[in-house]
PDB file of C-alpha atoms in Angstrom:
ATOM      1  CA  MET A   1      91.093 115.066  60.101  1.00 78.00           C
ATOM      2  CA  GLN A   2      88.503 115.729  57.804  1.00 91.00           C
ATOM      3  CA  THR A   3      87.957 112.360  56.659  1.00 94.00           C
ATOM      4  CA  ILE A   4      87.593 108.383  58.133  1.00 97.00           C
ATOM      5  CA  GLY A   5      88.514 105.605  56.145  1.00 96.00           C
ATOM      6  CA  THR A   6      88.094 101.491  57.513  1.00 97.00           C
ATOM      7  CA  ASN A   7      91.500 101.575  59.068  1.00 96.00           C
ATOM      8  CA  THR A   8      90.018 105.073  61.492  1.00 97.00           C
ATOM      9  CA  VAL A   9      87.114 102.945  62.301  1.00 98.00           C
ATOM     10  CA  VAL A  10      89.226  99.975  62.915  1.00 98.00           C
ATOM     11  CA  LYS A  11      91.247 102.473  64.908  1.00 98.00           C
ATOM     12  CA  MET A  12      88.414 103.527  66.903  1.00 98.00           C
ATOM     13  CA  ILE A  13      86.941 100.863  68.008  1.00 98.00           C
ATOM     14  CA  ALA A  14      89.694  98.848  69.387  1.00 98.00           C
ATOM     15  CA  ALA A  15      90.741 101.897  71.542  1.00 98.00           C
ATOM     16  CA  ALA A  16      86.848 102.054  72.582  1.00 98.00           C
ATOM     17  CA  ALA A  17      87.374  98.255  73.481  1.00 98.00           C
ATOM     18  CA  ALA A  18      90.445  99.016  74.671  1.00 98.00           C
ATOM     19  CA  ARG A  19      88.819 102.512  77.596  1.00 98.00           C
ATOM     20  CA  ILE A  20      86.093 100.057  78.173  1.00 98.00           C
ATOM     21  CA  ARG A  21      88.342  96.977  79.580  1.00 97.00           C
ATOM     22  CA  ALA A  22      90.836  99.705  81.467  1.00 98.00           C
ATOM     23  CA  ASN A  23      87.051 101.358  83.000  1.00 96.00           C
ATOM     24  CA  GLU A  24      85.865  97.352  83.689  1.00 94.00           C
ATOM     25  CA  LYS A  25      85.933  97.619  87.834  1.00 92.00           C
ATOM     26  CA  ASP A  26      84.408 101.061  88.099  1.00 92.00           C
ATOM     27  CA  LEU A  27      80.970  99.778  85.774  1.00 93.00           C
ATOM     28  CA  SER A  28      81.135  97.226  87.268  1.00 91.00           C
ATOM     29  CA  ALA A  29      81.025  99.219  90.575  1.00 89.00           C
ATOM     30  CA  LEU A  30      78.476 101.351  89.050  1.00 85.00           C
ATOM     31  CA  ASP A  31      75.904  98.815  87.719  1.00 81.00           C
ATOM     32  CA  SER A  32      76.841  97.280  92.066  1.00 82.00           C
ATOM     33  CA  ALA A  33      74.568 100.132  93.454  1.00 75.00           C
ATOM     34  CA  THR A  34      71.831  99.529  90.984  1.00 74.00           C
ATOM     35  CA  GLY A  35      71.504  96.719  89.118  1.00 74.00           C
ATOM     36  CA  ASP A  36      73.180  92.939  89.474  1.00 76.00           C
ATOM     37  CA  GLY A  37      77.024  94.390  89.337  1.00 77.00           C
ATOM     38  CA  ASP A  38      77.725  93.034  85.695  1.00 84.00           C
ATOM     39  CA  HIS A  39      77.826  95.701  83.482  1.00 89.00           C
ATOM     40  CA  GLY A  40      81.626  96.100  83.277  1.00 89.00           C
ATOM     41  CA  THR A  41      81.917  92.418  82.383  1.00 92.00           C
ATOM     42  CA  THR A  42      79.672  92.721  79.669  1.00 94.00           C
ATOM     43  CA  ILE A  43      80.381  95.356  78.176  1.00 96.00           C
ATOM     44  CA  CYS A  44      83.748  93.777  78.140  1.00 96.00           C
ATOM     45  CA  ARG A  45      82.326  90.987  76.511  1.00 96.00           C
ATOM     46  CA  VAL A  46      81.058  92.577  73.822  1.00 97.00           C
ATOM     47  CA  MET A  47      83.426  95.581  72.750  1.00 97.00           C
ATOM     48  CA  ASP A  48      86.124  93.121  72.319  1.00 97.00           C
ATOM     49  CA  ALA A  49      83.771  91.499  70.125  1.00 97.00           C
ATOM     50  CA  ALA A  50      83.708  94.038  68.549  1.00 98.00           C
ATOM     51  CA  GLU A  51      87.255  95.012  68.140  1.00 98.00           C
ATOM     52  CA  THR A  52      88.018  90.759  67.339  1.00 98.00           C
ATOM     53  CA  ALA A  53      85.587  91.771  64.520  1.00 98.00           C
ATOM     54  CA  ALA A  54      86.814  94.756  62.948  1.00 98.00           C
ATOM     55  CA  LYS A  55      90.299  93.962  62.786  1.00 97.00           C
ATOM     56  CA  GLY A  56      89.705  90.562  61.434  1.00 96.00           C
ATOM     57  CA  ASP A  57      87.214  92.598  58.685  1.00 93.00           C
ATOM     58  CA  THR A  58      89.037  91.970  54.862  1.00 92.00           C
ATOM     59  CA  SER A  59      86.385  94.266  52.902  1.00 94.00           C
ATOM     60  CA  GLY A  60      88.403  97.153  53.053  1.00 92.00           C
ATOM     61  CA  LYS A  61      84.721  98.482  52.975  1.00 96.00           C
ATOM     62  CA  ILE A  62      83.314 100.623  56.409  1.00 98.00           C
ATOM     63  CA  THR A  63      79.822  99.564  55.873  1.00 97.00           C
ATOM     64  CA  GLU A  64      80.439  95.851  55.221  1.00 97.00           C
ATOM     65  CA  LEU A  65      82.880  96.350  58.606  1.00 98.00           C
ATOM     66  CA  LEU A  66      80.193  97.548  60.860  1.00 98.00           C
ATOM     67  CA  ASN A  67      78.316  95.789  60.004  1.00 98.00           C
ATOM     68  CA  LYS A  68      80.386  92.400  60.739  1.00 97.00           C
ATOM     69  CA  VAL A  69      80.963  93.873  63.594  1.00 98.00           C
ATOM     70  CA  GLY A  70      77.158  94.643  64.890  1.00 98.00           C
ATOM     71  CA  TRP A  71      76.598  91.005  63.953  1.00 97.00           C
ATOM     72  CA  ASP A  72      79.032  89.546  65.306  1.00 97.00           C
ATOM     73  CA  VAL A  73      78.101  91.622  68.819  1.00 97.00           C
ATOM     74  CA  MET A  74      73.893  90.289  68.929  1.00 95.00           C
ATOM     75  CA  SER A  75      76.029  86.631  69.261  1.00 94.00           C
ATOM     76  CA  VAL A  76      77.731  87.877  72.489  1.00 93.00           C
ATOM     77  CA  ASP A  77      75.924  86.472  75.827  1.00 85.00           C
ATOM     78  CA  GLY A  78      76.031  89.783  76.559  1.00 72.00           C
ATOM     79  CA  GLY A  79      72.614  90.246  78.067  1.00 83.00           C
ATOM     80  CA  SER A  80      70.735  93.567  77.158  1.00 87.00           C
ATOM     81  CA  THR A  81      73.604  95.172  75.709  1.00 92.00           C
ATOM     82  CA  SER A  82      74.425  92.620  73.027  1.00 95.00           C
ATOM     83  CA  PRO A  83      71.284  93.000  71.255  1.00 95.00           C
ATOM     84  CA  LEU A  84      71.426  97.675  71.899  1.00 96.00           C
ATOM     85  CA  LEU A  85      74.761  98.059  70.820  1.00 97.00           C
ATOM     86  CA  GLY A  86      74.790  94.826  67.581  1.00 97.00           C
ATOM     87  CA  SER A  87      71.784  97.201  66.614  1.00 98.00           C
ATOM     88  CA  PHE A  88      73.421 100.597  66.975  1.00 98.00           C
ATOM     89  CA  PHE A  89      76.442  99.676  65.087  1.00 98.00           C
ATOM     90  CA  ILE A  90      74.552  97.445  62.464  1.00 98.00           C
ATOM     91  CA  GLY A  91      73.060 101.030  61.908  1.00 98.00           C
ATOM     92  CA  LEU A  92      76.160 102.284  61.669  1.00 98.00           C
ATOM     93  CA  SER A  93      77.180 100.435  58.942  1.00 98.00           C
ATOM     94  CA  GLU A  94      73.479 101.565  56.924  1.00 97.00           C
ATOM     95  CA  GLY A  95      74.609 105.114  57.709  1.00 97.00           C
ATOM     96  CA  ALA A  96      77.850 104.618  56.025  1.00 97.00           C
ATOM     97  CA  GLY A  97      76.361 103.834  52.946  1.00 91.00           C
ATOM     98  CA  SER A  98      79.129 103.075  50.068  1.00 91.00           C
ATOM     99  CA  SER A  99      81.451 105.457  50.666  1.00 89.00           C
ATOM    100  CA  ALA A 100      84.969 104.742  51.089  1.00 92.00           C
ATOM    101  CA  GLU A 101      86.096 107.467  53.390  1.00 95.00           C
ATOM    102  CA  LEU A 102      82.930 110.730  55.705  1.00 97.00           C
ATOM    103  CA  ASP A 103      83.883 113.764  56.101  1.00 97.00           C
ATOM    104  CA  ALA A 104      82.231 115.494  59.351  1.00 97.00           C
ATOM    105  CA  LYS A 105      78.600 115.689  57.781  1.00 97.00           C
ATOM    106  CA  ALA A 106      78.893 111.994  56.435  1.00 98.00           C
ATOM    107  CA  THR A 107      80.265 111.038  59.809  1.00 98.00           C
ATOM    108  CA  ALA A 108      77.045 112.346  61.163  1.00 98.00           C
ATOM    109  CA  ALA A 109      74.677 110.792  59.286  1.00 98.00           C
ATOM    110  CA  MET A 110      76.090 107.245  60.807  1.00 98.00           C
ATOM    111  CA  PHE A 111      75.707 107.963  64.039  1.00 98.00           C
ATOM    112  CA  GLU A 112      72.255 109.006  63.548  1.00 98.00           C
ATOM    113  CA  ALA A 113      71.312 105.845  61.658  1.00 98.00           C
ATOM    114  CA  GLY A 114      73.084 103.830  64.577  1.00 98.00           C
ATOM    115  CA  VAL A 115      70.842 105.990  67.051  1.00 98.00           C
ATOM    116  CA  ALA A 116      68.341 104.564  64.962  1.00 98.00           C
ATOM    117  CA  GLY A 117      69.409 101.788  64.586  1.00 97.00           C
ATOM    118  CA  LEU A 118      69.906 101.307  68.353  1.00 97.00           C
ATOM    119  CA  ARG A 119      66.547 102.398  69.358  1.00 95.00           C
ATOM    120  CA  GLN A 120      64.701  99.679  67.306  1.00 95.00           C
ATOM    121  CA  GLN A 121      65.475  97.258  70.525  1.00 93.00           C
ATOM    122  CA  THR A 122      64.239  99.731  72.968  1.00 92.00           C
ATOM    123  CA  LYS A 123      61.578 102.334  74.602  1.00 92.00           C
ATOM    124  CA  ALA A 124      64.279 104.573  76.476  1.00 91.00           C
ATOM    125  CA  GLN A 125      63.310 107.943  76.062  1.00 93.00           C
ATOM    126  CA  PRO A 126      66.371 110.211  77.175  1.00 95.00           C
ATOM    127  CA  GLY A 127      65.445 111.160  80.765  1.00 93.00           C
ATOM    128  CA  ASP A 128      65.051 106.805  81.683  1.00 89.00           C
ATOM    129  CA  LYS A 129      68.121 107.200  83.095  1.00 92.00           C
ATOM    130  CA  THR A 130      69.739 104.358  80.344  1.00 93.00           C
ATOM    131  CA  MET A 131      72.512 104.871  78.017  1.00 94.00           C
ATOM    132  CA  ILE A 132      70.592 106.835  75.434  1.00 97.00           C
ATOM    133  CA  ASP A 133      70.517 109.652  77.458  1.00 98.00           C
ATOM    134  CA  ALA A 134      74.468 109.724  76.569  1.00 98.00           C
ATOM    135  CA  LEU A 135      74.489 108.644  72.898  1.00 98.00           C
ATOM    136  CA  VAL A 136      71.179 110.794  71.849  1.00 98.00           C
ATOM    137  CA  PRO A 137      73.321 114.296  72.669  1.00 98.00           C
ATOM    138  CA  ALA A 138      76.745 113.014  71.741  1.00 99.00           C
ATOM    139  CA  VAL A 139      75.276 112.437  67.649  1.00 98.00           C
ATOM    140  CA  GLU A 140      73.014 115.871  67.923  1.00 98.00           C
ATOM    141  CA  ALA A 141      76.631 117.515  69.507  1.00 99.00           C
ATOM    142  CA  LEU A 142      78.092 115.295  66.267  1.00 99.00           C
ATOM    143  CA  ARG A 143      75.565 116.994  64.160  1.00 98.00           C
ATOM    144  CA  ALA A 144      76.163 120.464  65.437  1.00 98.00           C
ATOM    145  CA  ALA A 145      78.993 120.578  65.398  1.00 98.00           C
ATOM    146  CA  ALA A 146      79.284 119.006  61.067  1.00 98.00           C
ATOM    147  CA  ASN A 147      76.612 121.423  60.927  1.00 98.00           C
ATOM    148  CA  GLY A 148      78.908 124.289  61.320  1.00 98.00           C
ATOM    149  CA  GLY A 149      81.993 123.218  60.092  1.00 97.00           C
ATOM    150  CA  ALA A 150      84.047 121.848  62.103  1.00 97.00           C
ATOM    151  CA  ASP A 151      85.849 118.413  60.510  1.00 97.00           C
ATOM    152  CA  VAL A 152      85.871 114.765  61.694  1.00 97.00           C
ATOM    153  CA  THR A 153      88.066 114.884  65.052  1.00 97.00           C
ATOM    154  CA  ALA A 154      86.819 118.277  66.343  1.00 97.00           C
ATOM    155  CA  ALA A 155      83.166 116.826  65.322  1.00 98.00           C
ATOM    156  CA  LEU A 156      83.800 113.765  67.399  1.00 98.00           C
ATOM    157  CA  ARG A 157      85.492 115.468  70.328  1.00 98.00           C
ATOM    158  CA  GLN A 158      81.976 117.717  70.455  1.00 98.00           C
ATOM    159  CA  ALA A 159      80.111 114.219  70.764  1.00 98.00           C
ATOM    160  CA  ALA A 160      82.233 112.918  73.292  1.00 98.00           C
ATOM    161  CA  ASP A 161      81.437 116.111  75.536  1.00 98.00           C
ATOM    162  CA  ALA A 162      78.630 115.640  75.168  1.00 98.00           C
ATOM    163  CA  ALA A 163      77.820 111.884  76.077  1.00 98.00           C
ATOM    164  CA  THR A 164      80.746 112.427  79.308  1.00 98.00           C
ATOM    165  CA  ARG A 165      77.650 115.516  80.105  1.00 98.00           C
ATOM    166  CA  GLY A 166      74.751 113.134  79.234  1.00 98.00           C
ATOM    167  CA  ALA A 167      76.327 110.312  81.426  1.00 97.00           C
ATOM    168  CA  GLN A 168      76.906 112.687  84.212  1.00 97.00           C
ATOM    169  CA  ALA A 169      73.264 113.804  84.196  1.00 97.00           C
ATOM    170  CA  THR A 170      71.786 110.865  84.991  1.00 95.00           C
ATOM    171  CA  LYS A 171      73.013 110.490  88.532  1.00 90.00           C
ATOM    172  CA  GLU A 172      70.112 113.039  89.084  1.00 90.00           C
ATOM    173  CA  MET A 173      67.329 110.428  87.145  1.00 89.00           C
ATOM    174  CA  VAL A 174      65.674 108.041  87.822  1.00 80.00           C
ATOM    175  CA  ALA A 175      65.941 104.461  86.314  1.00 78.00           C
ATOM    176  CA  LYS A 176      62.770 103.313  84.579  1.00 74.00           C
ATOM    177  CA  PHE A 177      64.449 100.576  82.526  1.00 69.00           C
ATOM    178  CA  GLY A 178      65.956  96.434  83.428  1.00 70.00           C
ATOM    179  CA  ARG A 179      66.511  95.946  87.156  1.00 68.00           C
ATOM    180  CA  ALA A 180      66.883 100.065  88.543  1.00 64.00           C
ATOM    181  CA  ARG A 181      63.855 100.491  88.055  1.00 65.00           C
ATOM    182  CA  ASN A 182      62.458  98.832  90.604  1.00 62.00           C
ATOM    183  CA  LEU A 183      65.135 100.473  93.215  1.00 62.00           C
ATOM    184  CA  GLY A 184      62.923 104.120  92.410  1.00 62.00           C
ATOM    185  CA  ASP A 185      64.299 106.994  93.671  1.00 66.00           C
ATOM    186  CA  ARG A 186      66.996 105.178  95.073  1.00 65.00           C
ATOM    187  CA  THR A 187      68.772 105.110  91.890  1.00 69.00           C
ATOM    188  CA  ARG A 188      68.959 108.869  92.237  1.00 77.00           C
ATOM    189  CA  GLY A 189      73.049 109.972  93.315  1.00 77.00           C
ATOM    190  CA  HIS A 190      74.063 107.075  90.997  1.00 82.00           C
ATOM    191  CA  ALA A 191      75.901 107.780  87.202  1.00 89.00           C
ATOM    192  CA  ASP A 192      73.982 104.825  85.010  1.00 91.00           C
ATOM    193  CA  PRO A 193      76.448 102.783  83.824  1.00 93.00           C
ATOM    194  CA  GLY A 194      75.455 102.189  80.167  1.00 93.00           C
ATOM    195  CA  ALA A 195      75.053 105.580  79.892  1.00 96.00           C
ATOM    196  CA  THR A 196      78.409 105.947  81.508  1.00 97.00           C
ATOM    197  CA  SER A 197      79.813 102.752  78.811  1.00 97.00           C
ATOM    198  CA  ILE A 198      78.949 105.404  75.998  1.00 98.00           C
ATOM    199  CA  SER A 199      80.692 108.226  77.162  1.00 98.00           C
ATOM    200  CA  HIS A 200      84.151 105.812  77.823  1.00 98.00           C
ATOM    201  CA  ILE A 201      83.120 104.656  73.990  1.00 98.00           C
ATOM    202  CA  PHE A 202      82.590 108.208  72.637  1.00 98.00           C
ATOM    203  CA  THR A 203      86.070 109.953  73.972  1.00 98.00           C
ATOM    204  CA  ALA A 204      87.720 106.966  72.353  1.00 98.00           C
ATOM    205  CA  PHE A 205      86.740 107.337  68.961  1.00 98.00           C
ATOM    206  CA  ALA A 206      87.457 110.880  69.675  1.00 98.00           C
ATOM    207  CA  GLU A 207      90.795 110.245  70.773  1.00 97.00           C
ATOM    208  CA  ALA A 208      91.434 107.500  68.101  1.00 97.00           C
ATOM    209  CA  VAL A 209      90.569 109.911  65.059  1.00 96.00           C
ATOM    210  CA  GLY A 210      92.075 112.872  67.796  1.00 88.00           C
ATOM    211  CA  SER A 211      95.959 110.930  67.581  1.00 79.00           C
TER     212      SER A 211
END
């Protein structure tokens, strides 16, 4: 696929919500090892809200659709996940601009703005065992692929692979944020649930665009 438009963005968000629902129990089990065990339930609420907002949008504009998704996600009772992902989607909206169709480079720019939006809500850096550890490499891979001439489908596949690797790498990290930080070295050996959720979301994005 050379470009994505509003219909594809809706499809991507719906696919991500479905994949998160399918992995709800596993995500909560991951969270039980280092947190309070509710991440699966929380991220499901967040992505359900995102899907509902996306499917209900009538603007026909990527930027307005994503802005609505972001603010609806912000309103969900989802602990830290709601403001983080809400800010991510609002950032995507700002990055999308007024374009009706986004090629790979424009898609990369959109996701870079999404990362910038999310990072306004957290001081976490790569290596701190958070969703940043999957999100940053995913978007960096997306940009590299786009700059290398890949189309949107191939670029998102690269992003999904990088997100998965990033999530897996959190197994060897010590948590520095959230309730998990109180466990110190005992958080080693467990993947971060937030990073794992991001890997699922990007995998779903890639599959939706590629199908």
